[in-house]
Structure formats: structure tokens, C-alpha cells
């Protein structure tokens, strides 16, 4: 048993707890190890004590000065903050007056922006609802939405027809003074919303197509393609407007102003090119899904359904067109296709089934405002 005891000693010596042993011959030596450990601990603690004492001496001796300095620094930054707050408090009424003046100056722009946003929110929600209702969707509501979106867009372009804002839809420059930043923001913002409305109109049109011409499953892929196309197109549309604004010389009417403008324009184009390549992979994947219409599983047999007690674990009802996934889990075809609009994995075992989330198959339109 000696080698065993030696082993124990070495473990205890290394700081690990002594493992229990039924061998009585081992006990005394194990006790001795404990005593040794205690001594060792004592000696290390005394060493640490002396170290900490010397450290505290060092702190007391060499680092005495920085403490008041940092206090002073903290105090000065605090007083600066207090000054800033006082200034804000004093000038708040003037700032409010200025804000109201700015609001008045851009009242038409701001109210139009709110109008566009509410139109978008209303149309988006209605389209998603109608897509969800499938065969029960109201043709009347879809026609109304189509007319509403077309009417809003035409009314906007008619009201501001002198600015020819519709030019920017096809990469041309509207007849607006480009020296003003707000004008650029106005053109880009309006064009972005109108493009959203246009593609929402296409979605309404697809909703109106009878199901014997285009089945619901196919419509989902069309919504997805339209939304991705819309996002991709909206990425390019502001380029000519921003480029012209950035290249303009401004007040620096010299070679320096001209060079700086060109440099800014080029930087903008490079950034745009980078984001274009970033999105390209995603867009190609969407195109592949649209044309190949991948299947996530195979139709399940009666035996495979009975293995899952004939109950779909998503809708908790009897299977409708059951589909067996590669992970051997069965779901209704409709339930699982709705699930894959948001997820890539099996809802039960989390096996990755799809390599892409079919995010826009529900007819939704992205809220993202493409400003740049
Ligand atoms: Zn189901
Ligand atoms: Zn599974």
C-alpha cells in the first residue's frame, strides 16, 4: 500500500483535497500531510502579509500625489457639467423658440413625412393581414389598398410637380437646388417611400390574382422576390442625388473645393459598392430559392404520421398534408412553411433544415428608410 500512500501525499501536497481511503495504514501519514499543509498555509500567509505590508508602504510612499489630483480632475469635470446644465437651463426657452421656428419652416416637409409614414404603416399591416387570410382575403380591401397607394403617390408627385421628384425613381436628377442638404434629404426620403408604395402595389396585385392561376404557395415566393428586389433597387436610387450633392463645390469656389468634392463623392461610391457586394450574396440566394422552390422534406406516410400520434406539434391538430423533415419529425405542410418564414431549424429538435430564412414571404415590407 505504500505506493498508494505516496500518491496521496503528492496529491495533498499539490493542494488537492485528500481522497477518502479505507486503508487504516494510510491515516497517520495523511494527518501528517494536513499538518504540513497547515504549516505551508501559515508560511504563505505570513509571506503574503509581509508582501502586502511592503506594498502598502510602497503605495503610501510613492503614490501619494495622484489621489488629490484625480479628485481635482473629477471636480473640474463636474463643474464643467454643471456649467453646461446651467447654460442649457438658461437657453432652453430660446432653443424652444428656435425649434418651433424650424418646425414652421419645414412644416410641409414634416407633416408630409408623417403622412407617408402612416400610409406605409397602414398599407403594410393591411397587406400582411390579407396575405395571412389566404383564400379568405377580401378582394375589395386589396383593390382599395391598390387604389389608395397609387392615389397617394400620384397626388404627391402632382403637388410637387415643379420639382420633378419622379426623375429620381429612374436615376435622373430632379429639378431641385442641390446645394441644400434638406432638399437632398427630402428627395431621397420621398423617393424611398414612393418605391415602397410601388412594390406594395405589386403585392396587392398578386393578392388579387385568383388562386387557380397562382397558388398561395407560389404567391409567397413572389412576395419574397418583390421585397428583395425593392430593397435592392432602393439601395441604388439615392446614388445620383447624393453624388451630385457631394461633388458640388459649395462655398469653396476653388481647386481645393473641387478636389474635396470629388474625393467625398468617390468615398461615397466606394462605400456604396461595398454594401452592394455585401447584399449580392443574399440576393443571389433569394433568386435561387425563387427559381428552385426548395422542398424541406418529403410527404409523410401513414406509419410515420402515427409515430407522432397523428398530431402536428405546431397546430396541435390532425395532420394536413404531412411533411417529414430530414430529422424524422412530421408537421403539416402549411404549419412548417410558416415556421420557415422565421426560422431555419426544426421546431422540435433544432436541426438546421434551411440555409435561408424566407423572411418576406408573409407580404411584409421593410420599414428601413434608405437615406444614403
Ligand atoms: Zn399543423
Ligand atoms: Zn426535428
Tab-separated table of C-alpha atoms and ligand atoms in Angstrom:
chain	number	residue	atom	x	y	z
A	1	UNK	CA	0.000	0.000	0.000
A	2	UNK	CA	2.985	2.308	0.261
A	3	UNK	CA	2.901	3.480	-3.360
A	4	UNK	CA	-0.771	4.433	-2.875
A	5	UNK	CA	0.084	6.490	0.178
A	6	UNK	CA	2.880	8.195	-1.674
A	7	UNK	CA	0.383	9.078	-4.356
A	8	UNK	CA	-1.948	10.558	-1.752
A	9	UNK	CA	0.865	12.628	-0.323
A	10	UNK	CA	1.686	14.045	-3.647
A	11	UNK	CA	-1.995	14.976	-4.273
A	12	UNK	CA	-2.336	16.578	-0.860
A	13	UNK	CA	0.945	18.370	-1.333
A	14	UNK	CA	-0.272	19.819	-4.591
A	15	UNK	CA	-3.199	21.395	-2.781
A	16	UNK	CA	-5.992	18.954	-3.821
A	17	UNK	CA	-8.209	17.535	-1.022
A	18	UNK	CA	-7.110	14.139	0.346
A	19	UNK	CA	-9.325	11.436	-1.230
A	20	UNK	CA	-11.115	9.123	1.229
A	21	UNK	CA	-9.328	5.837	1.816
A	22	UNK	CA	-10.467	2.668	3.607
A	23	UNK	CA	-6.873	1.699	4.409
A	24	UNK	CA	-6.097	2.437	8.078
A	25	UNK	CA	-2.331	2.301	7.484
A	26	UNK	CA	-2.698	5.411	5.406
A	27	UNK	CA	-4.364	7.543	8.118
A	28	UNK	CA	-1.372	8.763	10.171
A	29	UNK	CA	0.608	9.848	7.169
A	30	UNK	CA	-2.482	11.615	5.753
A	31	UNK	CA	-2.807	13.503	9.041
A	32	UNK	CA	0.836	14.472	8.776
A	33	UNK	CA	0.121	15.851	5.333
A	34	UNK	CA	-2.645	18.007	6.771
A	35	UNK	CA	-0.285	19.423	9.361
A	36	UNK	CA	2.253	20.092	6.673
A	37	UNK	CA	-0.385	21.840	4.635
A	38	UNK	CA	-1.366	23.968	7.601
A	39	UNK	CA	2.240	24.962	8.111
A	40	UNK	CA	2.613	25.714	4.463
A	41	UNK	CA	-0.516	27.854	4.532
A	42	UNK	CA	0.747	29.685	7.578
A	43	UNK	CA	4.082	30.370	5.973
A	44	UNK	CA	2.480	31.544	2.714
A	45	UNK	CA	0.018	33.774	4.569
A	46	UNK	CA	2.845	35.318	6.585
A	47	UNK	CA	4.738	35.845	3.340
A	48	UNK	CA	1.679	37.451	1.745
A	49	UNK	CA	1.269	39.589	4.841
A	50	UNK	CA	4.794	40.889	4.605
A	51	UNK	CA	4.330	41.453	0.874
A	52	UNK	CA	1.111	43.374	1.371
A	53	UNK	CA	2.726	45.378	4.127
A	54	UNK	CA	5.625	46.288	1.901
A	55	UNK	CA	3.155	47.015	-0.931
A	56	UNK	CA	1.166	49.315	1.288
A	57	UNK	CA	4.405	51.019	2.239
A	58	UNK	CA	5.137	51.465	-1.439
A	59	UNK	CA	1.698	52.934	-2.045
A	60	UNK	CA	1.984	55.212	0.916
A	61	UNK	CA	5.443	56.344	-0.141
A	62	UNK	CA	5.406	56.673	-3.923
A	63	UNK	CA	1.742	57.120	-4.956
A	64	UNK	CA	0.616	59.746	-2.537
A	65	UNK	CA	0.250	62.578	-5.034
A	66	UNK	CA	-2.161	61.217	-7.724
A	67	UNK	CA	-5.164	60.898	-5.371
A	68	UNK	CA	-5.817	64.621	-4.832
A	69	UNK	CA	-5.005	65.259	-8.498
A	70	UNK	CA	-7.697	62.861	-9.720
A	71	UNK	CA	-10.109	64.345	-7.210
A	72	UNK	CA	-9.346	67.767	-8.614
A	73	UNK	CA	-9.842	66.442	-12.146
A	74	UNK	CA	-13.192	64.872	-11.195
A	75	UNK	CA	-14.206	68.101	-9.513
A	76	UNK	CA	-13.346	70.191	-12.578
A	77	UNK	CA	-15.277	67.895	-14.963
A	78	UNK	CA	-18.214	68.016	-12.556
A	79	UNK	CA	-18.158	71.794	-12.535
A	80	UNK	CA	-17.965	71.800	-16.358
A	81	UNK	CA	-21.042	69.590	-16.451
A	82	UNK	CA	-22.759	71.926	-14.006
A	83	UNK	CA	-21.889	74.873	-16.252
A	84	UNK	CA	-23.302	73.063	-19.266
A	85	UNK	CA	-26.511	72.261	-17.406
A	86	UNK	CA	-26.800	75.878	-16.276
A	87	UNK	CA	-26.289	77.061	-19.841
A	88	UNK	CA	-28.940	74.630	-21.071
A	89	UNK	CA	-31.315	75.753	-18.352
A	90	UNK	CA	-30.810	79.411	-19.260
A	91	UNK	CA	-31.074	78.968	-23.009
A	92	UNK	CA	-33.912	76.412	-23.009
A	93	UNK	CA	-36.634	78.980	-23.846
A	94	UNK	CA	-34.559	80.307	-26.778
A	95	UNK	CA	-33.898	76.777	-28.011
A	96	UNK	CA	-37.622	76.037	-27.853
A	97	UNK	CA	-38.366	79.160	-29.911
A	98	UNK	CA	-35.747	78.046	-32.437
A	99	UNK	CA	-37.263	74.548	-32.615
A	100	UNK	CA	-40.729	75.970	-33.262
A	101	UNK	CA	-39.269	78.220	-35.969
A	102	UNK	CA	-37.538	75.238	-37.597
A	103	UNK	CA	-40.779	73.259	-37.393
A	104	UNK	CA	-42.623	76.149	-39.054
A	105	UNK	CA	-40.015	76.402	-41.798
A	106	UNK	CA	-40.241	72.698	-42.585
A	107	UNK	CA	-43.883	72.214	-41.616
A	108	UNK	CA	-44.954	70.911	-45.007
A	109	UNK	CA	-41.994	68.519	-45.122
A	110	UNK	CA	-42.548	67.194	-41.598
A	111	UNK	CA	-46.306	66.763	-41.968
A	112	UNK	CA	-45.786	65.060	-45.318
A	113	UNK	CA	-43.221	62.737	-43.723
A	114	UNK	CA	-45.723	61.795	-41.011
A	115	UNK	CA	-48.372	61.260	-43.696
A	116	UNK	CA	-46.077	58.975	-45.701
A	117	UNK	CA	-45.141	57.010	-42.586
A	118	UNK	CA	-48.766	56.429	-41.558
A	119	UNK	CA	-49.705	55.461	-45.129
A	120	UNK	CA	-46.855	52.961	-45.155
A	121	UNK	CA	-47.773	51.529	-41.721
A	122	UNK	CA	-51.459	51.181	-42.634
A	123	UNK	CA	-50.808	49.585	-46.045
A	124	UNK	CA	-48.120	47.247	-44.695
A	125	UNK	CA	-50.346	45.968	-41.873
A	126	UNK	CA	-53.325	45.509	-44.206
A	127	UNK	CA	-51.278	43.588	-46.799
A	128	UNK	CA	-49.796	41.255	-44.150
A	129	UNK	CA	-53.328	40.630	-42.819
A	130	UNK	CA	-54.685	39.863	-46.282
A	131	UNK	CA	-51.784	37.511	-47.060
A	132	UNK	CA	-52.398	35.708	-43.759
A	133	UNK	CA	-56.105	35.240	-44.579
A	134	UNK	CA	-55.158	33.344	-47.783
A	135	UNK	CA	-58.360	32.224	-49.573
A	136	UNK	CA	-60.490	34.308	-47.202
A	137	UNK	CA	-58.718	37.543	-48.208
A	138	UNK	CA	-61.010	40.363	-49.259
A	139	UNK	CA	-60.655	41.355	-52.923
A	140	UNK	CA	-62.387	44.634	-52.122
A	141	UNK	CA	-59.812	45.524	-49.463
A	142	UNK	CA	-56.951	44.634	-51.831
A	143	UNK	CA	-58.427	46.800	-54.609
A	144	UNK	CA	-58.868	49.667	-52.133
A	145	UNK	CA	-55.251	49.339	-50.994
A	146	UNK	CA	-54.034	49.324	-54.594
A	147	UNK	CA	-56.042	52.452	-55.403
A	148	UNK	CA	-55.025	54.137	-52.135
A	149	UNK	CA	-51.302	53.606	-52.722
A	150	UNK	CA	-51.489	54.678	-56.375
A	151	UNK	CA	-53.596	57.726	-55.469
A	152	UNK	CA	-51.231	58.838	-52.660
A	153	UNK	CA	-48.168	58.551	-54.903
A	154	UNK	CA	-49.776	60.399	-57.806
A	155	UNK	CA	-51.109	63.128	-55.514
A	156	UNK	CA	-47.666	63.682	-54.029
A	157	UNK	CA	-45.976	63.927	-57.415
A	158	UNK	CA	-48.730	66.193	-58.711
A	159	UNK	CA	-48.418	68.540	-55.698
A	160	UNK	CA	-44.657	68.881	-56.181
A	161	UNK	CA	-44.652	68.528	-59.968
A	162	UNK	CA	-42.425	71.606	-60.340
A	163	UNK	CA	-39.597	69.691	-58.626
A	164	UNK	CA	-39.947	66.651	-60.952
A	165	UNK	CA	-39.297	64.330	-57.982
A	166	UNK	CA	-40.207	61.273	-60.074
A	167	UNK	CA	-36.961	61.698	-62.025
A	168	UNK	CA	-35.038	60.216	-59.109
A	169	UNK	CA	-37.037	56.968	-59.458
A	170	UNK	CA	-35.098	56.257	-62.650
A	171	UNK	CA	-31.675	57.559	-61.552
A	172	UNK	CA	-32.151	61.039	-63.014
A	173	UNK	CA	-31.762	64.274	-61.093
A	174	UNK	CA	-34.912	66.229	-60.174
A	175	UNK	CA	-35.021	69.961	-60.835
A	176	UNK	CA	-34.208	70.958	-57.259
A	177	UNK	CA	-31.409	73.141	-55.945
A	178	UNK	CA	-28.795	70.629	-54.786
A	179	UNK	CA	-26.807	72.948	-52.566
A	180	UNK	CA	-29.250	72.422	-49.735
A	181	UNK	CA	-28.860	69.354	-47.522
A	182	UNK	CA	-32.559	69.380	-46.558
A	183	UNK	CA	-33.564	69.279	-50.216
A	184	UNK	CA	-31.434	66.165	-50.722
A	185	UNK	CA	-32.994	64.535	-47.669
A	186	UNK	CA	-36.436	65.467	-48.965
A	187	UNK	CA	-35.865	63.942	-52.427
A	188	UNK	CA	-34.283	60.754	-51.068
A	189	UNK	CA	-36.949	60.266	-48.373
A	190	UNK	CA	-39.912	60.811	-50.703
A	191	UNK	CA	-38.434	58.531	-53.384
A	192	UNK	CA	-37.835	55.785	-50.827
A	193	UNK	CA	-41.455	55.872	-49.640
A	194	UNK	CA	-42.850	56.001	-53.177
A	195	UNK	CA	-40.785	52.955	-54.156
A	196	UNK	CA	-42.143	51.126	-51.117
A	197	UNK	CA	-45.685	52.052	-52.181
A	198	UNK	CA	-44.982	50.874	-55.734
A	199	UNK	CA	-43.836	47.437	-54.609
A	200	UNK	CA	-46.705	47.245	-52.094
A	201	UNK	CA	-48.995	47.912	-55.058
A	202	UNK	CA	-47.428	44.941	-56.877
A	203	UNK	CA	-48.110	42.798	-53.810
A	204	UNK	CA	-51.771	43.905	-53.807
A	205	UNK	CA	-51.925	42.987	-57.475
A	206	UNK	CA	-50.614	39.480	-56.692
A	207	UNK	CA	-53.185	39.200	-53.875
A	208	UNK	CA	-55.902	39.888	-56.458
A	209	UNK	CA	-54.709	37.096	-58.784
A	210	UNK	CA	-57.111	34.122	-58.396
A	211	UNK	CA	-55.658	31.058	-56.663
A	212	UNK	CA	-56.273	28.767	-59.670
A	213	UNK	CA	-53.919	30.975	-61.709
A	214	UNK	CA	-51.298	31.354	-58.970
A	215	UNK	CA	-51.412	29.035	-55.913
A	216	UNK	CA	-50.852	30.525	-52.435
A	217	UNK	CA	-47.511	28.792	-52.036
A	218	UNK	CA	-46.259	30.408	-55.226
A	219	UNK	CA	-47.579	33.808	-54.119
A	220	UNK	CA	-45.379	33.621	-51.007
A	221	UNK	CA	-42.279	33.313	-53.182
A	222	UNK	CA	-43.431	36.249	-55.290
A	223	UNK	CA	-43.830	38.482	-52.204
A	224	UNK	CA	-40.345	37.496	-51.114
A	225	UNK	CA	-38.806	38.241	-54.516
A	226	UNK	CA	-40.639	41.569	-54.798
A	227	UNK	CA	-39.485	42.685	-51.357
A	228	UNK	CA	-35.858	41.752	-52.007
A	229	UNK	CA	-35.978	43.481	-55.401
A	230	UNK	CA	-37.478	46.557	-53.757
A	231	UNK	CA	-34.727	46.696	-51.123
A	232	UNK	CA	-32.029	46.201	-53.721
A	233	UNK	CA	-33.408	48.869	-56.022
A	234	UNK	CA	-33.853	51.318	-53.156
A	235	UNK	CA	-30.172	50.908	-52.346
A	236	UNK	CA	-29.169	52.352	-55.739
A	237	UNK	CA	-31.768	55.045	-56.233
A	238	UNK	CA	-30.214	57.729	-53.955
A	239	UNK	CA	-26.743	57.413	-55.560
A	240	UNK	CA	-27.058	60.145	-58.272
A	241	UNK	CA	-28.690	62.595	-55.856
A	242	UNK	CA	-26.059	62.170	-53.134
A	243	UNK	CA	-23.207	62.090	-55.627
A	244	UNK	CA	-24.267	65.370	-57.185
A	245	UNK	CA	-24.673	66.943	-53.751
A	246	UNK	CA	-21.243	65.768	-52.534
A	247	UNK	CA	-19.359	66.710	-55.704
A	248	UNK	CA	-20.773	70.268	-55.668
A	249	UNK	CA	-18.059	72.758	-54.719
A	250	UNK	CA	-20.133	74.683	-52.211
A	251	UNK	CA	-18.625	77.895	-50.876
A	252	UNK	CA	-15.051	76.792	-51.637
A	253	UNK	CA	-15.039	78.027	-55.224
A	254	UNK	CA	-11.505	76.885	-55.983
A	255	UNK	CA	-9.419	73.855	-56.934
A	256	UNK	CA	-9.430	72.763	-53.284
A	257	UNK	CA	-13.241	72.776	-53.142
A	258	UNK	CA	-13.439	70.888	-56.399
A	259	UNK	CA	-10.902	68.232	-55.282
A	260	UNK	CA	-12.568	67.814	-51.893
A	261	UNK	CA	-15.960	67.382	-53.553
A	262	UNK	CA	-14.648	64.724	-55.944
A	263	UNK	CA	-12.947	62.928	-53.043
A	264	UNK	CA	-16.148	62.857	-50.972
A	265	UNK	CA	-18.134	61.648	-53.978
A	266	UNK	CA	-15.644	58.859	-54.637
A	267	UNK	CA	-15.659	57.801	-50.979
A	268	UNK	CA	-19.447	57.615	-51.106
A	269	UNK	CA	-19.327	55.496	-54.269
A	270	UNK	CA	-16.793	53.108	-52.712
A	271	UNK	CA	-18.993	52.666	-49.628
A	272	UNK	CA	-21.992	52.024	-51.862
A	273	UNK	CA	-20.057	49.473	-53.886
A	274	UNK	CA	-19.067	47.647	-50.697
A	275	UNK	CA	-22.667	47.462	-49.496
A	276	UNK	CA	-23.700	46.303	-52.982
A	277	UNK	CA	-21.314	43.337	-52.790
A	278	UNK	CA	-22.421	42.678	-49.211
A	279	UNK	CA	-26.026	42.301	-50.366
A	280	UNK	CA	-25.244	40.445	-53.584
A	281	UNK	CA	-24.842	37.032	-51.921
A	282	UNK	CA	-28.180	37.354	-50.156
A	283	UNK	CA	-29.894	38.449	-53.355
A	284	UNK	CA	-28.488	35.516	-55.329
A	285	UNK	CA	-29.703	33.148	-52.626
A	286	UNK	CA	-33.207	34.636	-52.868
A	287	UNK	CA	-33.165	34.246	-56.659
A	288	UNK	CA	-32.079	30.614	-56.279
A	289	UNK	CA	-34.906	29.936	-53.800
A	290	UNK	CA	-37.421	31.650	-56.082
A	291	UNK	CA	-36.487	29.585	-59.121
A	292	UNK	CA	-35.813	26.224	-57.457
A	293	UNK	CA	-38.569	26.346	-54.749
A	294	UNK	CA	-36.700	24.023	-52.365
A	295	UNK	CA	-38.605	21.297	-50.502
A	296	UNK	CA	-37.831	20.969	-46.832
A	297	UNK	CA	-38.979	17.353	-46.589
A	298	UNK	CA	-40.938	14.546	-48.226
A	299	UNK	CA	-44.646	13.673	-47.875
A	300	UNK	CA	-45.002	11.523	-44.740
A	301	UNK	CA	-46.558	8.050	-44.864
A	302	UNK	CA	-49.405	6.911	-42.568
A	303	UNK	CA	-46.958	4.956	-40.399
A	304	UNK	CA	-44.681	7.985	-39.992
A	305	UNK	CA	-47.696	10.098	-39.004
A	306	UNK	CA	-48.863	7.574	-36.424
A	307	UNK	CA	-45.376	7.662	-34.870
A	308	UNK	CA	-46.163	11.294	-33.984
A	309	UNK	CA	-49.630	10.278	-32.640
A	310	UNK	CA	-51.221	11.821	-35.784
A	311	UNK	CA	-50.985	15.264	-34.149
A	312	UNK	CA	-48.973	18.168	-35.573
A	313	UNK	CA	-46.940	19.693	-32.759
A	314	UNK	CA	-47.296	23.214	-34.221
A	315	UNK	CA	-51.089	23.490	-34.636
A	316	UNK	CA	-51.943	20.679	-32.168
A	317	UNK	CA	-54.469	19.258	-34.658
A	318	UNK	CA	-54.570	16.347	-37.092
A	319	UNK	CA	-52.011	16.499	-39.901
A	320	UNK	CA	-52.962	18.358	-43.080
A	321	UNK	CA	-50.657	17.297	-45.951
A	322	UNK	CA	-47.996	15.940	-43.548
A	323	UNK	CA	-44.340	16.585	-44.383
A	324	UNK	CA	-41.467	14.533	-42.961
A	325	UNK	CA	-38.295	16.580	-42.375
A	326	UNK	CA	-34.784	15.095	-42.595
A	327	UNK	CA	-34.699	14.929	-38.782
A	328	UNK	CA	-37.699	12.496	-38.967
A	329	UNK	CA	-40.168	14.977	-37.435
A	330	UNK	CA	-43.549	15.409	-39.114
A	331	UNK	CA	-45.608	18.624	-39.449
A	332	UNK	CA	-48.441	19.952	-41.618
A	333	UNK	CA	-47.073	21.431	-44.838
A	334	UNK	CA	-48.628	24.833	-44.131
A	335	UNK	CA	-47.500	24.937	-40.492
A	336	UNK	CA	-43.883	24.159	-41.305
A	337	UNK	CA	-43.720	26.545	-44.274
A	338	UNK	CA	-44.997	29.340	-41.997
A	339	UNK	CA	-42.361	28.325	-39.445
A	340	UNK	CA	-39.581	28.574	-42.043
A	341	UNK	CA	-40.617	32.161	-42.755
A	342	UNK	CA	-38.979	32.983	-39.433
A	343	UNK	CA	-36.618	30.122	-38.559
A	344	UNK	CA	-34.029	27.850	-40.157
A	345	UNK	CA	-34.326	24.904	-37.757
A	346	UNK	CA	-36.788	22.125	-36.885
A	347	UNK	CA	-39.136	23.390	-34.138
A	348	UNK	CA	-38.692	20.170	-32.121
A	349	UNK	CA	-35.032	19.170	-32.327
A	350	UNK	CA	-33.379	22.345	-33.713
A	351	UNK	CA	-31.719	20.504	-36.617
A	352	UNK	CA	-30.816	23.066	-39.294
A	353	UNK	CA	-33.160	22.379	-42.227
A	354	UNK	CA	-32.978	25.553	-44.313
A	355	UNK	CA	-29.968	27.767	-45.086
A	356	UNK	CA	-32.065	30.911	-45.504
A	357	UNK	CA	-34.965	32.485	-43.619
A	358	UNK	CA	-37.799	33.243	-46.058
A	359	UNK	CA	-38.409	36.463	-44.210
A	360	UNK	CA	-40.658	38.321	-46.620
A	361	UNK	CA	-42.994	35.516	-47.675
A	362	UNK	CA	-45.692	36.952	-45.412
A	363	UNK	CA	-46.085	40.011	-47.672
A	364	UNK	CA	-44.435	42.446	-45.233
A	365	UNK	CA	-42.395	45.433	-46.428
A	366	UNK	CA	-39.227	46.504	-44.645
A	367	UNK	CA	-39.558	49.643	-42.522
A	368	UNK	CA	-35.906	50.568	-43.141
A	369	UNK	CA	-35.571	54.084	-44.586
A	370	UNK	CA	-32.845	54.130	-47.232
A	371	UNK	CA	-31.473	57.623	-46.664
A	372	UNK	CA	-27.953	57.181	-48.107
B	1	LIG	ZN1	-50.060	21.742	-38.226
B	2	LIG	ZN1	-36.668	17.714	-35.862
